[in-house]
Short mmCIF file of C-alpha atoms and ligand atoms in Angstrom, two decimals:
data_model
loop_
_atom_site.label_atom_id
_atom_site.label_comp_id
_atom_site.label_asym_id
_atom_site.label_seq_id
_atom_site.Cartn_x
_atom_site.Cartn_y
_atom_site.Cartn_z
CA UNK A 121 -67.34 -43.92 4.49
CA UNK A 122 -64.51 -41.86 5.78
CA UNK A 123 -62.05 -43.27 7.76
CA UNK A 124 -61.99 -43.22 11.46
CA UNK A 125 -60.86 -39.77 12.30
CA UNK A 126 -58.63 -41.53 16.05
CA UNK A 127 -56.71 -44.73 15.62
CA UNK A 128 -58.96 -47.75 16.46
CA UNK A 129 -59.00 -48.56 20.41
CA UNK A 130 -56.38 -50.26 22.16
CA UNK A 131 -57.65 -53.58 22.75
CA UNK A 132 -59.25 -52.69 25.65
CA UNK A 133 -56.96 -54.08 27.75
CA UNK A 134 -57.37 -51.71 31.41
CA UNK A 135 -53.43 -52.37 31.99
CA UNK A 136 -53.14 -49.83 29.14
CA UNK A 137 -52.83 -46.61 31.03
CA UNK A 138 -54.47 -43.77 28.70
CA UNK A 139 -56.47 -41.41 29.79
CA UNK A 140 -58.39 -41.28 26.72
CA UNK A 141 -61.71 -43.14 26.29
CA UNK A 142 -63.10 -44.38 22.77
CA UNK A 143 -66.69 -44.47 23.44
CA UNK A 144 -69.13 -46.12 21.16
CA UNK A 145 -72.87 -45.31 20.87
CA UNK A 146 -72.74 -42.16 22.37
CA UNK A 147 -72.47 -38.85 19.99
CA UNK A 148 -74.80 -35.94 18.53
CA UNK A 149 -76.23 -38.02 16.08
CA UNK A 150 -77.66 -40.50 18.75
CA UNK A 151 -79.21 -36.98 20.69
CA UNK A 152 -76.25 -36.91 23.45
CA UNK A 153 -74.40 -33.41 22.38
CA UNK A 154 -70.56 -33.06 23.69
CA UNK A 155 -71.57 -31.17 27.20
CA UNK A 156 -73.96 -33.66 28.04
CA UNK A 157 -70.99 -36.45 27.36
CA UNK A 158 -68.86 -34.07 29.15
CA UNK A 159 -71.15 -33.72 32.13
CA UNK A 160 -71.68 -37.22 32.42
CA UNK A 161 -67.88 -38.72 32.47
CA UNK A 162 -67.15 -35.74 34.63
CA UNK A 163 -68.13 -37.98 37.48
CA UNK A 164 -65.09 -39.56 37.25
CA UNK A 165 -62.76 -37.23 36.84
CA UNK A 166 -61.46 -33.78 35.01
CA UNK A 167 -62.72 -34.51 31.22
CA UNK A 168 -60.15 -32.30 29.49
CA UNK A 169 -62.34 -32.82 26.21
CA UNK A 170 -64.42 -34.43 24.06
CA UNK A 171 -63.97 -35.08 20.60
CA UNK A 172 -65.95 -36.99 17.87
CA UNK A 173 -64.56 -40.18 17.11
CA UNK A 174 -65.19 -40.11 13.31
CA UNK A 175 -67.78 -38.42 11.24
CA UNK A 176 -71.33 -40.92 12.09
CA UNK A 177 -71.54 -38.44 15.42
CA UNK A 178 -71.98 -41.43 17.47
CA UNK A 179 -68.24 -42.23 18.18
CA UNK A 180 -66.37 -40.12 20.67
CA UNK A 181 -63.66 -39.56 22.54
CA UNK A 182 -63.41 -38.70 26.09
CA UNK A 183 -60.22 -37.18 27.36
CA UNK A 184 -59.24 -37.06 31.27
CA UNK A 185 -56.50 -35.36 32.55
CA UNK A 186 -55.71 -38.40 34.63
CA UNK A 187 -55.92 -41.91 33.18
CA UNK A 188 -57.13 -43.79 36.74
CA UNK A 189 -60.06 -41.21 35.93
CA UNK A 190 -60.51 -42.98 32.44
CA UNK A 191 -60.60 -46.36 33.88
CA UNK A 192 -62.94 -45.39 36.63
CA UNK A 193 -65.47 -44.64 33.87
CA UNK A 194 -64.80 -47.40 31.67
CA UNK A 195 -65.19 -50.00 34.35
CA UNK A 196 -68.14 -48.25 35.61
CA UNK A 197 -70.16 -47.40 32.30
CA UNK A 198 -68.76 -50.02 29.79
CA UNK A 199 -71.87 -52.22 28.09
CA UNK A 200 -74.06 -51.41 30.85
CA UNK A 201 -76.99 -48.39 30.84
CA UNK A 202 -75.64 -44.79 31.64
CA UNK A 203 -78.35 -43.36 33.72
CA UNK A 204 -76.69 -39.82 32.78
CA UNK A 205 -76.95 -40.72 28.98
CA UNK A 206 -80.43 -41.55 29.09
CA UNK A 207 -79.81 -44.76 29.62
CA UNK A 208 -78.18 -45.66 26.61
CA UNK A 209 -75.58 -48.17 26.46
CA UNK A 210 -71.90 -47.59 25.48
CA UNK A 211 -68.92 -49.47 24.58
CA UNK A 212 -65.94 -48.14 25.84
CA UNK A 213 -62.28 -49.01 24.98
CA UNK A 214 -59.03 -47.39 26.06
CA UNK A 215 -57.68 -44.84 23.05
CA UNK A 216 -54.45 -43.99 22.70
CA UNK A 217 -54.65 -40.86 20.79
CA UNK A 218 -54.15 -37.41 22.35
CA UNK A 219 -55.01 -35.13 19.65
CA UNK A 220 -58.04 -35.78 17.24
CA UNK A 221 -56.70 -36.42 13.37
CA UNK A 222 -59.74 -35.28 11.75
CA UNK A 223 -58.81 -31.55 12.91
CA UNK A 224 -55.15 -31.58 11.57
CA UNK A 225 -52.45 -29.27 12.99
CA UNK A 226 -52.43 -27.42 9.93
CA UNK A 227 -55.95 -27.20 9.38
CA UNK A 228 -57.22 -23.80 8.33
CA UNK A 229 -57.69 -21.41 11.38
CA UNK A 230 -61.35 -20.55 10.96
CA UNK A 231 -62.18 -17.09 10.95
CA UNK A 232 -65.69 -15.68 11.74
CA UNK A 233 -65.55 -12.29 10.08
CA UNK A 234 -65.01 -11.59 6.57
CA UNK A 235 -62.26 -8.36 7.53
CA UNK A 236 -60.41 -11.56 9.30
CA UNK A 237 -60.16 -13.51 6.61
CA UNK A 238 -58.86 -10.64 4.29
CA UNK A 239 -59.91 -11.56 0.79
CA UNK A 240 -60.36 -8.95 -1.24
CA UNK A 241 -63.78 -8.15 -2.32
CA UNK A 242 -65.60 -11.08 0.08
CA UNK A 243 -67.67 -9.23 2.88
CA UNK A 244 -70.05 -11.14 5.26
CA UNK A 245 -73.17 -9.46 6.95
CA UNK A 246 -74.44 -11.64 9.77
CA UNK A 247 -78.26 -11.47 10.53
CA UNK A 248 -79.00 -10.49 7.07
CA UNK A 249 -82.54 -11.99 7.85
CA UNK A 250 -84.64 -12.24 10.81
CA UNK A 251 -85.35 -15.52 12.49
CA UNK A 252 -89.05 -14.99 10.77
CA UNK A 253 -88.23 -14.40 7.40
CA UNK A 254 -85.63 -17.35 7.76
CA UNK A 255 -88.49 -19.52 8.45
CA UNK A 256 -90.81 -17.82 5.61
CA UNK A 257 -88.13 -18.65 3.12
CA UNK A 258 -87.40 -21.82 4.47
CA UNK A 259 -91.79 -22.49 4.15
CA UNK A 260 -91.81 -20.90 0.49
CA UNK A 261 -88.90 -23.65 -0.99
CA UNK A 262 -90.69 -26.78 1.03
CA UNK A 263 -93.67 -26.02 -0.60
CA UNK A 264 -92.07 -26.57 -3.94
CA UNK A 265 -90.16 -29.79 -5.96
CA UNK A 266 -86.79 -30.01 -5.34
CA UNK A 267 -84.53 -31.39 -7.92
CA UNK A 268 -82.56 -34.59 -6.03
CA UNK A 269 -78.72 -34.39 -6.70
CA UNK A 270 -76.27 -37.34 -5.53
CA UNK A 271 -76.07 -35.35 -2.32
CA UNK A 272 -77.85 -32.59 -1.93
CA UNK A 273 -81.26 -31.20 -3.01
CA UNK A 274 -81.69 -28.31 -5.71
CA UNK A 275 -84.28 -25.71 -6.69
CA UNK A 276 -83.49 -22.77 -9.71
CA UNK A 277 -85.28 -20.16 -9.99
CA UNK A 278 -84.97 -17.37 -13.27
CA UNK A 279 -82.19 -19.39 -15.56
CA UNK A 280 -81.82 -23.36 -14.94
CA UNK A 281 -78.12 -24.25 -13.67
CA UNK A 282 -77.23 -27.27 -15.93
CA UNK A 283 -74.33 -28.85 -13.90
CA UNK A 284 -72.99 -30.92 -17.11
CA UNK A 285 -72.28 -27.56 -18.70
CA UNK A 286 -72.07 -25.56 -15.74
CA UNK A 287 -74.08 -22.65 -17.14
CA UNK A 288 -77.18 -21.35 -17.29
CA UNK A 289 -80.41 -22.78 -19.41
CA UNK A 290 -83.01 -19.63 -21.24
CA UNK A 291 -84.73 -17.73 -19.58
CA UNK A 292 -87.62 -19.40 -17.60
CA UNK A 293 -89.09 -16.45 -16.35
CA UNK A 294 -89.44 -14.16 -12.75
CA UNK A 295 -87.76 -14.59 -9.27
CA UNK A 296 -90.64 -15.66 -6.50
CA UNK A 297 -92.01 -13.10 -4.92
CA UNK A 298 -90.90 -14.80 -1.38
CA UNK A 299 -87.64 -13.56 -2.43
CA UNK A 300 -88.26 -9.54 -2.84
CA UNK A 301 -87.62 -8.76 0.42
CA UNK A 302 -84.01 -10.05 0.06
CA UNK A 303 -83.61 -8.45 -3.19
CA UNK A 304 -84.63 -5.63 -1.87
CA UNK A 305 -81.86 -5.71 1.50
CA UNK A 306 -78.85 -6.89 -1.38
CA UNK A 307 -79.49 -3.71 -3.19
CA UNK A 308 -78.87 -1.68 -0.01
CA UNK A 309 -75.87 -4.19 1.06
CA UNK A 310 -72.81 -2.41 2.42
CA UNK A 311 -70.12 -2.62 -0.09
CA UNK A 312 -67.95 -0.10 -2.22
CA UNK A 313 -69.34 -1.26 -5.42
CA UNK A 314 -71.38 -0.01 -8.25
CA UNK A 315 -75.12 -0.61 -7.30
CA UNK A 316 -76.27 -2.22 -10.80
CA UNK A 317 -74.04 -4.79 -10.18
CA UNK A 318 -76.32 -5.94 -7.68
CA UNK A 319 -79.42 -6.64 -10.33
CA UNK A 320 -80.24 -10.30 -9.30
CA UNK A 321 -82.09 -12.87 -12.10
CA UNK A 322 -80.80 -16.20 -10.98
CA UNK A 323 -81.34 -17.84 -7.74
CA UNK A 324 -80.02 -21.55 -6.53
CA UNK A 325 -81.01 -22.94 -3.49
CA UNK A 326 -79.20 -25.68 -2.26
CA UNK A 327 -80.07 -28.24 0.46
CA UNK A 328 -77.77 -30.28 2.23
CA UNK A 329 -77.70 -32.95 4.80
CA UNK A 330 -75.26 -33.04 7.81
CA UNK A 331 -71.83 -34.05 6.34
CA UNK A 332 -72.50 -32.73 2.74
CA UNK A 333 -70.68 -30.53 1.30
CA UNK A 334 -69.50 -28.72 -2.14
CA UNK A 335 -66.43 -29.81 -4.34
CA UNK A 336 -63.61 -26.31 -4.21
CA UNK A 337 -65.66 -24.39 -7.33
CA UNK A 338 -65.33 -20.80 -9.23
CA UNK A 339 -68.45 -20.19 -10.54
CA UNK A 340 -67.99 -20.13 -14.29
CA UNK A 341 -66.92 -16.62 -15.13
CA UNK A 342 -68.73 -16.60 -19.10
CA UNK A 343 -72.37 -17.27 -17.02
CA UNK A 344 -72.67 -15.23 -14.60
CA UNK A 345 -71.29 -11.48 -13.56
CA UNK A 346 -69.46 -10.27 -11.03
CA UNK A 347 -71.67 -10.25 -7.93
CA UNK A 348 -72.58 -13.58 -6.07
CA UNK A 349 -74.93 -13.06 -3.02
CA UNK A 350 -74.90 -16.81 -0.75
CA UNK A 351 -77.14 -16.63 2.21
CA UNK A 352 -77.22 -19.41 4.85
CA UNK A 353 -79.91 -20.56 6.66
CA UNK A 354 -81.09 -23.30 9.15
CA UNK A 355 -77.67 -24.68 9.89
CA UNK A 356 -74.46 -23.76 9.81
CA UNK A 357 -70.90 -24.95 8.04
CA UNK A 358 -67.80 -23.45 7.10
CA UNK A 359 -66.07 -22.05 3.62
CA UNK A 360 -62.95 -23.02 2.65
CA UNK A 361 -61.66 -20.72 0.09
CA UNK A 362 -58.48 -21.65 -2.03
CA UNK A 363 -56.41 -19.86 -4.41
CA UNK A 364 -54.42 -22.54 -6.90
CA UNK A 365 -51.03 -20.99 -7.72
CA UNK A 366 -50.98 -22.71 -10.90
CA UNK A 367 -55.00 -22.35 -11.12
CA UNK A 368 -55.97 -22.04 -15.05
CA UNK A 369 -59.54 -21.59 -16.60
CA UNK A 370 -59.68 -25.54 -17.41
CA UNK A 371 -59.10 -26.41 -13.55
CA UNK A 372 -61.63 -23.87 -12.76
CA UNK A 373 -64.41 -25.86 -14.95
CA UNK A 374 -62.67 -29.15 -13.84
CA UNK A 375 -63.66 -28.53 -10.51
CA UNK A 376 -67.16 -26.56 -10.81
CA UNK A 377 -68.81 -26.80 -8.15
CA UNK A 378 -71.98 -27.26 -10.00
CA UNK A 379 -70.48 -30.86 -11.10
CA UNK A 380 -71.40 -33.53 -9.74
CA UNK A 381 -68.34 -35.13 -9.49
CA UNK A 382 -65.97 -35.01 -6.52
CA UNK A 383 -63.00 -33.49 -7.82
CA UNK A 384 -60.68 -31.75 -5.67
CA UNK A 385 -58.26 -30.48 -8.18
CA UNK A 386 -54.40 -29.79 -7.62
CA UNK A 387 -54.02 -30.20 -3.80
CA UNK A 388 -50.53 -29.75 -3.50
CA UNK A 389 -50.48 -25.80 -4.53
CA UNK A 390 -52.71 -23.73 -2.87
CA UNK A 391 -53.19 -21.10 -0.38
CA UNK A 392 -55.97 -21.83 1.75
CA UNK A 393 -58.71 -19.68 4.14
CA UNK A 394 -62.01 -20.58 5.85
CA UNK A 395 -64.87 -18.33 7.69
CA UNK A 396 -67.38 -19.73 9.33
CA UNK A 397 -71.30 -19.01 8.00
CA UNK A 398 -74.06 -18.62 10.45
CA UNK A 399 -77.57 -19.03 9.56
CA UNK A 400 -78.93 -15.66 8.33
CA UNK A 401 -76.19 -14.47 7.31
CA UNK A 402 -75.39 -13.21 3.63
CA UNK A 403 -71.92 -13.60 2.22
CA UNK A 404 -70.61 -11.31 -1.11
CA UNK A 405 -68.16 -12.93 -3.59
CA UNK A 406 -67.02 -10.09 -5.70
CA UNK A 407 -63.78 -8.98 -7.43
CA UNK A 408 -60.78 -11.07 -6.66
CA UNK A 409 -62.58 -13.40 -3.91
CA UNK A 410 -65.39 -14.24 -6.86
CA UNK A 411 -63.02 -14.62 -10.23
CA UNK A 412 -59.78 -15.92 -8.99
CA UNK A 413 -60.65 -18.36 -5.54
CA UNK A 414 -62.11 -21.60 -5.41
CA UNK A 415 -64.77 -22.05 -2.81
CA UNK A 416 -65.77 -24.80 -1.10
CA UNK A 417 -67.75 -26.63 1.84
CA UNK A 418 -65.87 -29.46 3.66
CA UNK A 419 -67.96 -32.44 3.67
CA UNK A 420 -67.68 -32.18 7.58
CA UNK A 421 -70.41 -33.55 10.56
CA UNK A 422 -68.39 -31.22 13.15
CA UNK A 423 -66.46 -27.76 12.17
CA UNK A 424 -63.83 -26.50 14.48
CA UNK A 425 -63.97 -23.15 15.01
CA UNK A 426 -61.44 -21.76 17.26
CA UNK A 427 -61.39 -24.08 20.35
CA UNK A 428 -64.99 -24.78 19.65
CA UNK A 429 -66.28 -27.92 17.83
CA UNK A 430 -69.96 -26.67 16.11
CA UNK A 431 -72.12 -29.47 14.46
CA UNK A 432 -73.47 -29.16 11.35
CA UNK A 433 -77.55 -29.07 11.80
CA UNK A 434 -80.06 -31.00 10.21
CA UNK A 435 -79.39 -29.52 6.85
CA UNK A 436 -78.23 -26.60 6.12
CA UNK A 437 -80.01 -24.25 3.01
CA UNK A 438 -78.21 -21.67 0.77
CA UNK A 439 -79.62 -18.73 -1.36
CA UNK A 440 -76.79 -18.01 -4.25
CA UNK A 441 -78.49 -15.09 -5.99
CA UNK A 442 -76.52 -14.20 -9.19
CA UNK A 443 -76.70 -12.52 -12.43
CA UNK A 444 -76.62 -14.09 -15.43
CA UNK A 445 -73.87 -12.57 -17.24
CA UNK A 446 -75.47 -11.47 -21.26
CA UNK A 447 -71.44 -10.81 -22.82
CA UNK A 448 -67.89 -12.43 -22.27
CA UNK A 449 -66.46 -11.81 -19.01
CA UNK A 450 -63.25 -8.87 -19.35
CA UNK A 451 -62.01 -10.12 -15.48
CA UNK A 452 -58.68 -9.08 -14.22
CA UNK A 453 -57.69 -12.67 -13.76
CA UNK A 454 -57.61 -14.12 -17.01
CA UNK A 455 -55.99 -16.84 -15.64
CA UNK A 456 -59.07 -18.27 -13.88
CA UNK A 457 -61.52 -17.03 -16.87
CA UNK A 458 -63.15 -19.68 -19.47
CA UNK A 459 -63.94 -16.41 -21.46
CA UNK A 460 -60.41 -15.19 -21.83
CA UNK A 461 -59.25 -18.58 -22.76
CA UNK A 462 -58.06 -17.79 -26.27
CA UNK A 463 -55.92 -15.09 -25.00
CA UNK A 464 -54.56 -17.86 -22.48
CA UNK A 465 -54.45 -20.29 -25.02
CA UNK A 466 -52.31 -18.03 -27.07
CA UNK A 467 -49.66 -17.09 -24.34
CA UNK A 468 -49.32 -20.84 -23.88
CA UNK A 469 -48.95 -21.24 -27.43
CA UNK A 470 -46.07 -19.16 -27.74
O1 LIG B 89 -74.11 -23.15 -0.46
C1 LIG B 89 -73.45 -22.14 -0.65
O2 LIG B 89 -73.33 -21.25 0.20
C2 LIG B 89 -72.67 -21.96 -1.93
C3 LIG B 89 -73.31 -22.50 -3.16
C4 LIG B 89 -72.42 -22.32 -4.34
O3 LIG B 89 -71.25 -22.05 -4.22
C5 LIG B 89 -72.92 -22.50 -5.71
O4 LIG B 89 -74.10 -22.89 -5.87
O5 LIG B 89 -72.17 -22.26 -6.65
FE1 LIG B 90 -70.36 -21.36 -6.05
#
């Protein structure tokens, strides 16, 4: 469980005079989104904001600009039934805190174009799909098994992605035909590369519930080449992306994303970047953004996004069509390669 993202209420002693409220019950888990909290508390007084509390979406808090405002609505709406909030009860307290911890003042700036990010060779296409074929592909992977993971949910098509190796099985035979229509739209994707890069035999779809995320990953550079299509659909989230100063090929496989485990690797040196991914829309890892960053989803309920807090949906699906790679991989960033290695190994040796 991850800690409470505001310091815990005040006691709820109405001497205190804050103008924030810590309201229990009351969130976008329990249906009530943050306008409709807005809204409701507005009858009191300016609400400057609302934040969530913590990450179960059913903590909030309620800012005034004016803390007799605050204690208007807490001795009105305290443990009794909101008629605004459908009735539902809520337990208010007095909160302190003026600025929510779980969006830190050094958290990443989110940006929500790839050209705004600047990472070389990572471009974003939004509506990549339609709302319709969204829901076809969304039909065509219910209708088959997923593979459970701690987490999240799993289904590989072409090669198998064995996460204790983090590389591919044999061969197991033909992408679905549900996908040809998006194989079809990668090879006439925007981008200054070299068309047969874009030959796709491996597809992972991932599902994950509200607050899951992926550990900061390369995907291995020795399985698969240099192109790595991700397309989003039903919900959105965010990408982190990090670049480890002191990143080597062993941290890269340390902290696969395709492990299970939660590994985070070296925190303390890294240059860090985040866009925001819509449904429908297709992201390209290539070049430097692909071999030499680590990317990652924050295992986030609410992403901030500029001044706007967006809430993960019901799950969220991703389409990482790759190729798997046949010889060693001759990157530019050795560093970061688990092909390379013995050349790394041998400039550490020396
Ligand atoms: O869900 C995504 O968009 C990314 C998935 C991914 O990075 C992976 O499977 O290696
Ligand atoms: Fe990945």
């Amino acid at each position: 469980m991850v800690q409470p993202r505001f310091g815990r209420p005040n006691g709820g002693s109405v001497s205190e005079a804050s103008s924030n409220l810590y309201v229990a019950n009351c969130g976008p888990s329990v249906g009530l989104s943050f306008d409709v909290i807005s809204s409701a508390f507005s009858v009191f007084g300016d609400v400057t904001a609302v934040h969530p509390a913590d990450d179960t979406g059913a903590r909030v808090v309620v800012c005034f600009d004016a803390a007799p405002s605050a204690r208007s609505a807490m001795d009105a709406l305290d443990g009794r039934p909101c008629p605004l909030l459908g009735g539902r009860v809520l337990h208010i307290r007095p909160s302190k805190i003026l600025r929510p911890s779980c969006f830190p003042e050094d958290s990443v700036s989110v940006a929500r174009t790839a050209s705004e990010l600047g990472i070389d060779g990572l471009y974003m296409l939004h509506e990549f799909v339609t709302t319709e074929e969204e829901k076809e592909l969304l039909e065509a992977v219910d209708g088959r098994p997923w593979k459970s993971l701690s987490k999240r949910r799993v289904q590989h098509y072409g090669y198998e992605f064995l996460y204790n190796i983090r590389n591919v099985d044999s061969r197991q035979g033909e992408l679905p035909s549900f996908v040809y229509p998006i194989l079809k739209k990668i090879s006439l994707f925007p981008d200054p590369g070299n068309s047969e890069r874009r030959i796709i035999n491996q597809l992972t779809v991932n599902e994950y519930p509200p607050g899951v995320g992926l550990s900061p990953h390369i995907d291995t550079h020795s399985a698969f080449d240099e192109y790595i299509f991700s397309l989003s659909l039903a919900g959105p989230c965010i990408m982190e992306f990090r670049k480890y100063s002191k990143g080597t090929w062993r941290s890269v496989l340390a902290t696969s994303s395709n492990s299970e485990a939660e590994n985070s690797g070296d925190d303390s040196n890294y240059i860090k970047k985040a866009i925001f991914l819509p449904p429908r829309s297709m992201l390209l890892m290539s070049g430097e953004a692909r071999y030499a960053w680590h990317h990652y989803i924050p295992h986030h309920k609410v992403d901030k996004v500029g001044d706007d807090l967006i809430q993960r949906a019901q799950r969220r699906v991703s389409f990482t069509f790759r190729k798997v790679r046949t010889g060693p991989c001759y990157c530019e960033f050795p560093q970061y390669c688990d092909s390379q290695k013995e050349v790394i190994n041998m400039v550490e040796e020396r």
